[in-house]
């Protein structure tokens, strides 16, 4: 069927801010696009536009061939949206929320109830189904929110930062949920601030910065462009740190960064095979490691290598806030 | 969820581009049910509309009764229809505040992303608020009757009277909706709503059937004020006497209010997306 989501030259301005500055996107059926970027990069604006909540100033977008502005009602029947903040009625129970949405989608009452029960079961929310949503934990809310987006059995699912603010366990549960959606054949567009998340879930990644797509490709291509991973090793006996650093230096060909306080030895690596060589050498020299890992570059590191600057919108506003605080305290 | 539905062609599920009137009504009723379900979970939200009629009835009856009509019993016969009109309007004031708060929450994003009419969430909220209206009416009538109020006309006319208040109440709700959508924060909604409700309900024949003692400008205002027409209609329908043109004036005002406020409310709602 080809491209299910297609956007060309999307632009949107809010007052002084150019939120989107010419965004093109294409997502093939049954695949996951991860939209990666810092706060204020335009991720949410793009999702709201594709989900018919916001009109573009310029450009156009289609979902399954239907224009998001002219054929918004048709598009709405084909999509499911999970916003950054739970799009649920906090006062109603989980079940009531799902039944209400089913009824709004013209399902007969019995069918709406059955579908709600099925989704609650599937998203492991049956036990809490009759409690008000305001008593739900962050992870449960997010899962219910995703369940609510599934009632119309959408072809395209938009997930706006589905795991932001969740603890690692809840994050893992949401990941599983998303992977299930994909197995069912849905096309997914998800936004995230974590490269790790995009890497785990997405087939392709588009990196947003200042309302533009600055890089796009498979996770592997992006990681290659984003440069190197980091080898992290720590000896269980701190006095052997120097010996460890020498091994790392020899195998990576880089001068490792050694933290005397923690005994942490880190070095950039290009060849992930180094990890095995390091482990082998440690074994041979009878050096016991307390920690051995290859770490993916963080969003900051990806940005640094793609743009030459760090996640600047964030740092600029943080700097401004810090400046204001400073001025305030001086007065 | 099965993979077979996912694999179906788009044409199988293709909905019409326009939402029919029948579906809009059904969606609005579903969303009205949402408000009612909320009240079922937290009935304390009805506390204000439960106490308000009691406080107003007691205060106005015993403060003004003797002075205005010679005794409280005679005053109750003209005060109760007036309070029915005033309390109906007061009960719309919570609507704007609730809507203003609701719009900040994610649930309206959900409604916007569903294939339903844009107006359904607003119409549903207005219809769902009928519970508050009914609470006010039942308590006011029960308390009034306990204090000695007697309906002086036949049941059909009484029913027509309450039907008329309900129609005007629904129309007036859209002023509250409009204010709720215009106001920047829930706190400002209350203040703005008071600006509408106070001159309308107090500058009327609600508390005094005889407005001839008022200064000319105020009397002129009470003559055009829809609340006066509503009150005078109610006095005739609930207590007895000639209805005159008051019912028609009231209905004309109701239509006029909706004609002006509904489109403004819809534009504001779309703009706040």
XYZ file of C-alpha atoms in Angstrom:
604
model
C 0.000 0.000 0.000
C 3.050 2.223 0.240
C 3.174 5.366 2.308
C 0.442 5.590 4.932
C 1.606 8.905 6.359
C 2.857 11.509 3.919
C 3.655 15.117 4.803
C 5.141 17.789 2.572
C 6.538 21.144 3.609
C 4.544 21.512 6.837
C 4.961 24.939 8.388
C 3.395 26.445 11.479
C 4.108 29.662 13.315
C 2.908 30.547 16.813
C 3.522 34.250 17.290
C 7.294 34.691 17.261
C 8.076 30.984 17.202
C 8.414 29.067 13.954
C 7.275 25.744 15.418
C 7.523 23.856 12.128
C 9.730 25.092 9.334
C 9.097 22.827 6.362
C 8.742 19.243 7.522
C 8.531 16.324 5.087
C 7.715 12.864 6.428
C 6.863 9.502 4.938
C 5.906 6.392 6.848
C 5.296 3.059 5.133
C 2.451 0.779 6.151
C 3.103 -1.388 9.183
C 6.295 0.414 10.174
C 7.215 2.599 13.121
C 8.661 6.060 12.655
C 10.416 7.465 15.707
C 10.461 11.245 15.798
C 13.402 12.175 17.980
C 14.160 15.614 19.301
C 14.442 17.855 22.344
C 11.597 19.902 23.856
C 10.448 22.619 21.504
C 11.779 20.907 18.367
C 8.250 20.759 16.874
C 7.468 17.087 17.507
C 4.121 17.695 19.198
C 3.107 20.312 16.636
C 3.766 17.827 13.828
C 1.749 15.089 15.554
C -1.178 17.429 16.261
C -1.179 18.455 12.611
C -1.157 14.894 11.315
C -3.911 14.004 13.798
C -6.115 16.871 12.438
C -5.978 18.915 15.666
C -3.996 21.744 14.127
C -4.093 23.294 10.654
C -0.786 23.817 8.899
C 0.028 27.384 7.791
C 1.678 25.887 4.725
C 2.240 22.444 3.298
C -0.020 19.436 3.248
C -0.338 16.021 4.804
C -2.205 12.851 4.002
C -3.145 9.821 6.078
C -3.978 6.755 3.943
C -4.408 9.156 1.034
C -6.863 11.484 2.827
C -5.989 15.131 3.342
C -5.777 16.022 7.038
C -7.499 19.375 6.504
C -10.083 18.779 3.773
C -10.948 15.214 4.761
C -10.358 15.543 8.498
C -13.398 13.468 9.464
C -12.233 10.533 7.359
C -8.732 10.809 8.756
C -10.124 10.854 12.314
C -11.854 7.534 11.672
C -8.540 5.937 10.691
C -6.233 7.215 13.419
C -5.672 6.794 17.130
C -3.971 9.533 19.135
C -2.289 9.331 22.508
C -1.264 12.815 23.537
C 1.548 13.891 25.785
C -0.940 14.374 28.612
C -3.477 11.630 29.133
C -6.481 12.336 26.907
C -8.927 10.801 29.346
C -11.675 11.923 31.666
C -10.041 11.781 35.086
C -13.337 11.583 36.954
C -14.676 8.590 35.098
C -13.491 5.021 35.572
C -11.205 3.340 33.077
C -14.075 1.270 31.761
C -16.425 4.257 31.444
C -13.801 6.140 29.447
C -13.426 3.317 26.947
C -17.169 2.687 26.636
C -17.786 6.408 26.083
C -15.247 6.524 23.263
C -16.742 3.373 21.740
C -20.183 4.990 21.778
C -18.764 8.137 20.167
C -17.411 5.875 17.440
C -20.980 4.671 16.780
C -20.501 1.205 18.245
C -23.694 -0.365 19.603
C -23.771 -0.348 23.410
C -23.024 -4.077 23.816
C -20.174 -3.916 21.309
C -18.684 -0.834 23.019
C -18.770 -2.659 26.369
C -17.257 -5.819 24.904
C -14.463 -3.952 23.187
C -13.707 -1.965 26.357
C -13.522 -5.186 28.385
C -11.263 -6.799 25.797
C -8.844 -3.873 25.750
C -8.766 -3.586 29.550
C -7.858 -7.268 29.694
C -5.231 -6.965 27.027
C -3.588 -3.914 28.606
C -3.630 -5.595 32.044
C -6.025 -3.014 33.481
C -8.977 -5.270 34.323
C -8.362 -5.063 38.080
C -8.441 -1.261 38.059
C -11.174 -0.959 35.425
C -13.831 0.326 37.801
C -11.661 2.901 39.558
C -11.598 6.588 38.649
C -8.719 7.374 36.292
C -7.400 10.023 38.707
C -6.362 7.175 41.047
C -4.278 5.478 38.310
C -0.467 5.490 38.323
C 1.390 7.188 35.482
C 2.052 3.928 33.657
C -1.549 2.718 34.008
C -2.851 6.012 32.681
C -0.587 5.851 29.675
C -1.673 2.276 28.979
C -5.350 3.199 29.287
C -4.703 6.142 26.996
C -3.193 3.856 24.381
C -6.116 1.439 24.846
C -8.493 4.356 24.243
C -6.727 5.052 20.955
C -7.243 1.445 19.874
C -11.038 1.272 20.138
C -11.629 2.191 16.505
C -8.951 -0.333 15.465
C -6.909 2.419 13.878
C -4.609 1.959 10.924
C -2.351 4.725 12.102
C -1.430 5.367 15.718
C 0.198 8.565 16.963
C 1.976 8.363 20.290
C 3.324 11.667 21.589
C 6.120 10.967 24.085
C 4.406 7.858 25.400
C 6.980 7.191 28.121
C 8.024 10.665 29.264
C 7.830 10.869 33.039
C 7.462 7.126 33.571
C 9.696 4.992 35.767
C 11.753 2.294 34.000
C 9.292 -0.494 34.778
C 6.282 1.400 33.478
C 8.331 2.422 30.465
C 9.054 -1.241 29.723
C 5.339 -2.035 29.918
C 4.460 0.760 27.510
C 7.170 -0.476 25.125
C 5.635 -3.932 25.134
C 2.237 -2.421 24.416
C 3.612 -0.510 21.445
C 5.355 -3.592 20.102
C 2.032 -5.438 20.264
C 0.326 -2.702 18.232
C 2.953 -3.093 15.572
C 2.549 -6.865 15.531
C -1.161 -6.260 14.863
C -0.199 -4.375 11.741
C -0.724 -0.767 12.801
C 1.474 1.978 11.406
C 2.925 3.960 14.300
C 4.425 7.413 14.616
C 5.912 7.982 18.029
C 7.815 10.945 19.384
C 10.497 10.639 22.004
C 13.399 12.405 23.619
C 15.338 9.184 24.058
C 17.504 7.654 21.342
C 17.326 4.402 23.282
C 13.535 4.348 22.898
C 13.582 5.159 19.192
C 16.282 2.518 18.739
C 14.198 -0.126 20.528
C 10.880 0.583 18.796
C 11.348 2.350 15.492
C 12.133 1.087 11.994
C 13.150 4.559 10.945
C 14.049 7.653 12.928
C 13.569 11.295 11.983
C 15.538 13.756 14.094
C 13.807 17.105 14.637
C 15.522 20.343 15.521
C 14.033 23.843 15.365
C 11.011 22.628 13.393
C 13.039 20.826 10.734
C 14.033 17.245 10.048
C 17.812 17.364 10.347
C 18.489 13.671 9.884
C 16.521 10.604 8.982
C 17.267 6.954 8.486
C 17.261 3.587 10.193
C 18.475 3.461 13.792
C 21.679 1.799 12.598
C 22.383 4.509 10.020
C 21.660 7.204 12.560
C 23.865 5.675 15.210
C 26.640 5.381 12.664
C 26.236 9.044 11.780
C 25.891 10.029 15.387
C 29.323 8.651 15.847
C 30.598 6.362 18.377
C 29.362 4.402 21.272
C 31.099 4.550 24.596
C 32.829 1.677 26.317
C 32.406 1.786 30.076
C 34.496 -0.491 32.325
C 35.174 -0.529 36.056
C 37.495 -2.853 37.930
C 36.048 -4.436 41.016
C 39.372 -3.766 42.759
C 39.937 -0.030 42.487
C 43.739 -0.298 42.762
C 43.796 -2.122 39.406
C 42.125 0.805 37.585
C 45.382 1.855 35.955
C 46.033 -1.615 34.635
C 42.476 -1.618 33.276
C 42.979 1.772 31.624
C 46.064 0.442 29.874
C 44.101 -2.512 28.453
C 41.323 -0.218 27.234
C 43.859 2.120 25.650
C 45.533 -0.722 23.837
C 42.321 -2.271 22.499
C 40.460 0.885 21.499
C 43.465 2.862 20.363
C 42.057 5.839 22.276
C 43.257 7.440 25.456
C 40.520 6.504 27.977
C 38.967 8.890 30.430
C 39.734 7.657 33.952
C 37.776 8.798 36.985
C 39.904 8.190 40.050
C 36.996 8.595 42.497
C 34.712 6.019 40.917
C 37.266 3.893 39.111
C 35.212 4.328 35.919
C 37.202 3.979 32.679
C 35.453 5.198 29.528
C 36.578 5.388 25.921
C 34.822 6.064 22.587
C 34.645 3.016 20.309
C 33.720 2.577 16.677
C 33.791 -1.201 16.515
C 31.327 -2.869 18.924
C 33.523 -5.988 18.677
C 35.878 -4.267 21.105
C 33.569 -5.283 23.936
C 34.325 -8.960 23.371
C 38.058 -8.317 23.088
C 37.997 -6.408 26.368
C 36.118 -9.140 28.174
C 38.526 -11.753 26.829
C 41.596 -9.765 27.888
C 40.177 -9.176 31.353
C 39.688 -12.893 31.641
C 43.249 -13.623 30.588
C 44.731 -11.117 33.013
C 42.452 -12.340 35.782
C 41.051 -8.863 36.242
C 37.496 -8.898 37.581
C 35.251 -6.163 36.200
C 32.410 -4.772 38.304
C 30.925 -3.137 35.220
C 31.394 -3.620 31.485
C 29.060 -1.926 29.020
C 28.664 -0.331 25.631
C 26.547 2.775 25.906
C 24.571 4.319 23.020
C 25.179 7.985 22.401
C 22.681 10.142 24.281
C 20.357 12.568 22.504
C 22.833 15.306 23.375
C 25.687 13.416 21.742
C 23.559 12.677 18.661
C 22.761 16.354 18.362
C 26.304 17.368 18.889
C 27.501 15.207 16.044
C 24.573 15.992 13.704
C 24.358 19.715 14.251
C 27.545 20.703 15.974
C 25.494 22.047 18.870
C 23.826 20.384 21.830
C 20.045 20.345 22.303
C 20.164 24.114 22.112
C 16.500 25.048 22.536
C 16.618 23.417 25.903
C 19.943 24.761 26.973
C 19.148 28.261 25.738
C 15.901 28.433 27.673
C 17.522 26.830 30.696
C 20.282 29.397 30.516
C 17.677 32.174 30.314
C 15.829 30.738 33.298
C 19.056 30.421 35.264
C 19.962 33.993 34.338
C 16.576 35.227 35.554
C 16.949 33.311 38.779
C 20.375 34.805 39.268
C 19.108 38.320 38.660
C 16.216 37.674 41.009
C 18.500 36.526 43.796
C 20.803 39.539 43.341
C 17.861 41.894 43.829
C -8.200 -6.875 17.671
C -7.531 -9.118 14.743
C -5.144 -8.764 11.912
C -7.894 -9.384 9.396
C -9.632 -6.079 10.213
C -6.309 -4.322 9.985
C -5.671 -5.801 6.585
C -9.082 -4.755 5.207
C -9.069 -2.051 2.593
C -9.719 1.568 3.449
C -12.967 1.489 1.499
C -14.458 -1.034 3.969
C -14.379 1.426 6.820
C -14.735 4.634 4.873
C -17.028 6.904 6.868
C -18.900 9.807 5.295
C -17.102 13.152 5.305
C -20.089 14.909 6.913
C -21.520 13.971 10.274
C -25.291 13.587 10.034
C -27.624 15.445 12.420
C -28.824 12.162 13.880
C -25.290 11.077 14.760
C -24.511 14.519 16.177
C -27.496 14.216 18.510
C -26.399 10.752 19.587
C -22.801 11.864 20.191
C -24.058 14.861 22.177
C -26.180 12.589 24.352
C -23.195 10.279 24.955
C -21.179 13.297 26.057
C -24.065 14.475 28.241
C -23.924 11.049 29.856
C -20.267 11.761 30.624
C -21.255 14.763 32.767
C -23.940 12.760 34.516
C -21.515 9.896 35.212
C -19.089 12.425 36.723
C -21.832 13.642 39.053
C -22.638 10.069 40.020
C -19.013 9.603 41.114
C -18.845 12.892 43.007
C -22.362 13.954 44.022
C -20.853 16.668 46.228
C -20.593 18.739 43.052
C -24.339 19.276 43.385
C -23.951 20.842 46.831
C -24.046 24.430 45.544
C -27.216 23.954 43.522
C -28.780 22.124 46.473
C -28.140 24.856 49.033
C -28.472 27.911 46.775
C -32.277 27.758 46.385
C -32.753 27.190 50.114
C -30.606 30.164 51.080
C -32.130 32.501 48.503
C -35.698 31.463 49.252
C -35.319 31.871 53.017
C -33.414 35.149 52.855
C -35.520 36.945 50.295
C -38.793 35.705 51.689
C -38.147 36.835 55.264
C -36.086 39.951 54.498
C -38.399 41.452 51.860
C -41.719 39.663 52.479
C -43.187 42.032 55.031
C -41.864 45.202 53.428
C -42.837 44.422 49.831
C -46.135 42.582 50.157
C -47.281 43.210 53.731
C -46.761 39.590 54.775
C -44.510 36.693 53.796
C -47.312 34.444 52.609
C -48.516 36.890 49.978
C -44.921 37.614 48.942
C -44.104 33.915 48.520
C -46.746 33.650 45.763
C -44.927 36.281 43.681
C -41.375 35.484 44.848
C -41.304 31.776 43.999
C -41.921 32.140 40.227
C -39.274 34.896 40.235
C -36.787 32.683 42.012
C -37.521 29.832 39.584
C -36.362 32.165 36.819
C -33.350 33.502 38.737
C -32.132 30.163 40.057
C -32.380 28.637 36.576
C -29.948 31.281 35.371
C -27.670 30.978 38.392
C -27.423 27.241 37.802
C -25.801 27.872 34.404
C -22.873 29.706 35.978
C -20.909 26.594 36.917
C -20.970 25.499 33.284
C -18.509 28.111 32.030
C -16.036 27.449 34.841
C -16.190 23.678 34.367
C -15.740 24.015 30.603
C -12.803 26.368 30.973
C -11.110 23.819 33.265
C -12.051 20.902 31.019
C -10.457 22.509 27.971
C -7.080 22.507 29.718
C -7.300 18.764 30.213
C -6.426 16.222 27.591
C -9.901 14.767 27.230
C -10.952 17.498 24.784
C -7.985 16.574 22.588
C -9.459 13.099 22.476
C -12.850 14.475 21.399
C -11.197 16.571 18.709
C -9.373 13.563 17.313
C -12.581 11.493 17.002
C -14.823 11.519 13.916
C -17.638 13.393 15.676
C -19.208 16.814 15.085
C -17.198 19.699 16.503
C -20.262 20.942 18.366
C -20.995 17.632 20.123
C -18.720 18.152 23.174
C -20.220 21.598 23.854
C -23.831 20.554 23.240
C -23.235 17.450 25.375
C -21.865 19.527 28.242
C -24.898 21.842 28.124
C -27.354 18.929 28.063
C -25.495 17.086 30.836
C -25.789 20.132 33.059
C -29.567 19.616 33.039
C -29.005 17.592 36.223
C -28.048 20.794 38.020
C -31.116 22.556 36.642
C -33.390 19.747 37.790
C -31.807 19.724 41.256
C -32.439 23.453 41.663
C -36.027 23.189 40.444
C -36.951 20.233 42.645
C -35.440 21.724 45.794
C -36.857 25.179 45.160
C -40.360 23.880 44.497
C -40.288 21.463 47.431
C -38.989 24.060 49.878
C -41.413 26.699 48.533
C -44.355 24.355 48.908
C -43.272 23.463 52.444
C -43.167 27.180 53.269
C -46.700 27.654 51.977
C -46.501 28.251 48.223
C -49.530 26.966 46.329
C -49.784 26.391 42.562
C -52.842 28.347 41.449
C -53.295 26.858 37.976
C -53.846 23.487 36.365
C -51.006 20.916 36.057
C -50.717 21.461 32.303
C -49.968 25.144 32.744
C -47.486 24.349 35.531
C -45.746 21.897 33.216
C -45.716 24.495 30.450
C -44.164 26.949 32.925
C -41.283 24.633 33.796
C -40.881 23.741 30.117
C -40.499 27.439 29.331
C -37.842 27.929 32.053
C -35.963 24.910 30.706
C -35.938 26.327 27.181
C -34.699 29.688 28.444
C -32.186 27.939 30.708
C -30.749 26.005 27.726
C -30.465 29.210 25.699
C -28.867 31.078 28.591
C -26.387 28.214 29.080
C -24.725 29.282 25.840
C -23.853 32.658 27.378
C -22.066 30.752 30.130
C -20.380 28.489 27.549
C -19.275 31.531 25.553
C -17.889 33.259 28.658
C -16.168 30.022 29.675
C -14.447 29.849 26.290
C -13.550 33.560 26.186
C -12.121 33.801 29.705
C -8.396 33.162 30.078
C -8.737 31.227 33.362
C -11.451 29.456 35.390
C -11.210 32.150 38.089
C -12.169 34.936 35.685
C -15.165 32.995 34.354
C -17.098 33.404 37.596
C -16.574 37.173 37.697
C -17.548 37.653 34.057
C -20.609 35.439 34.418
C -21.756 37.544 37.369
C -21.603 40.634 35.158
C -24.227 39.040 32.928
C -26.375 37.414 35.577
C -26.643 40.159 38.200
C -28.158 43.003 36.131
C -30.348 40.526 34.287
C -31.837 38.884 37.361
C -31.939 41.785 39.836
C -32.839 44.482 37.310
C -36.073 42.673 36.563
C -39.470 41.844 37.997
C -38.023 38.807 39.853
C -38.328 40.346 43.317
C -41.037 42.931 42.728
C -44.071 42.393 40.513
C -44.685 46.150 40.460
C -41.754 47.928 38.798
C -43.444 51.372 38.650
C -41.567 52.644 41.726
C -38.211 52.249 39.941
C -36.488 55.218 38.281
C -37.480 55.579 34.609
C -34.279 54.169 33.096
C -34.382 51.082 35.279
C -38.057 50.511 34.642
C -37.390 50.758 30.906
C -34.663 48.127 31.285
C -36.911 45.780 33.251
C -39.521 46.072 30.489
C -37.140 44.706 27.826
C -35.207 42.367 30.130
C -35.953 38.762 29.097
C -35.850 37.685 32.734
C -38.836 39.962 33.459
C -40.761 38.347 30.614
C -39.822 34.910 31.892
C -40.833 35.819 35.454
C -44.149 37.318 34.356
C -44.864 34.245 32.222
C -44.126 32.020 35.204
C -46.336 34.038 37.566
C -49.214 33.557 35.135
C -48.497 29.879 34.446
C -47.736 28.750 38.006
C -49.966 31.046 40.079
C -52.631 32.167 37.640
C -53.663 35.224 35.647
C -53.320 36.341 32.036
C -50.131 35.265 30.244
C -50.172 38.089 27.692
C -47.274 38.230 25.260
C -44.644 37.347 27.856
C -44.206 33.746 26.715
C -43.573 34.865 23.128
C -41.105 37.517 24.229
C -39.302 34.930 26.345
C -39.082 32.446 23.468
C -37.945 35.158 21.064
C -35.169 36.125 23.490
C -34.154 32.466 23.871
C -33.811 32.106 20.103
C -31.974 35.423 19.869
C -29.479 34.470 22.591
C -28.656 31.124 20.965
C -28.368 32.688 17.507
C -25.707 35.090 18.776
C -23.824 33.030 21.350
C -23.695 29.584 19.724
C -21.641 30.661 16.676
C -19.316 32.743 18.870
C -18.844 29.785 21.220
C -18.062 27.464 18.282
C -15.512 29.874 16.827
C -13.836 30.252 20.228
C -13.828 26.485 20.694
C -12.171 25.877 17.333
C -9.659 28.619 18.004
C -8.616 27.073 21.299
C -7.584 23.826 19.609
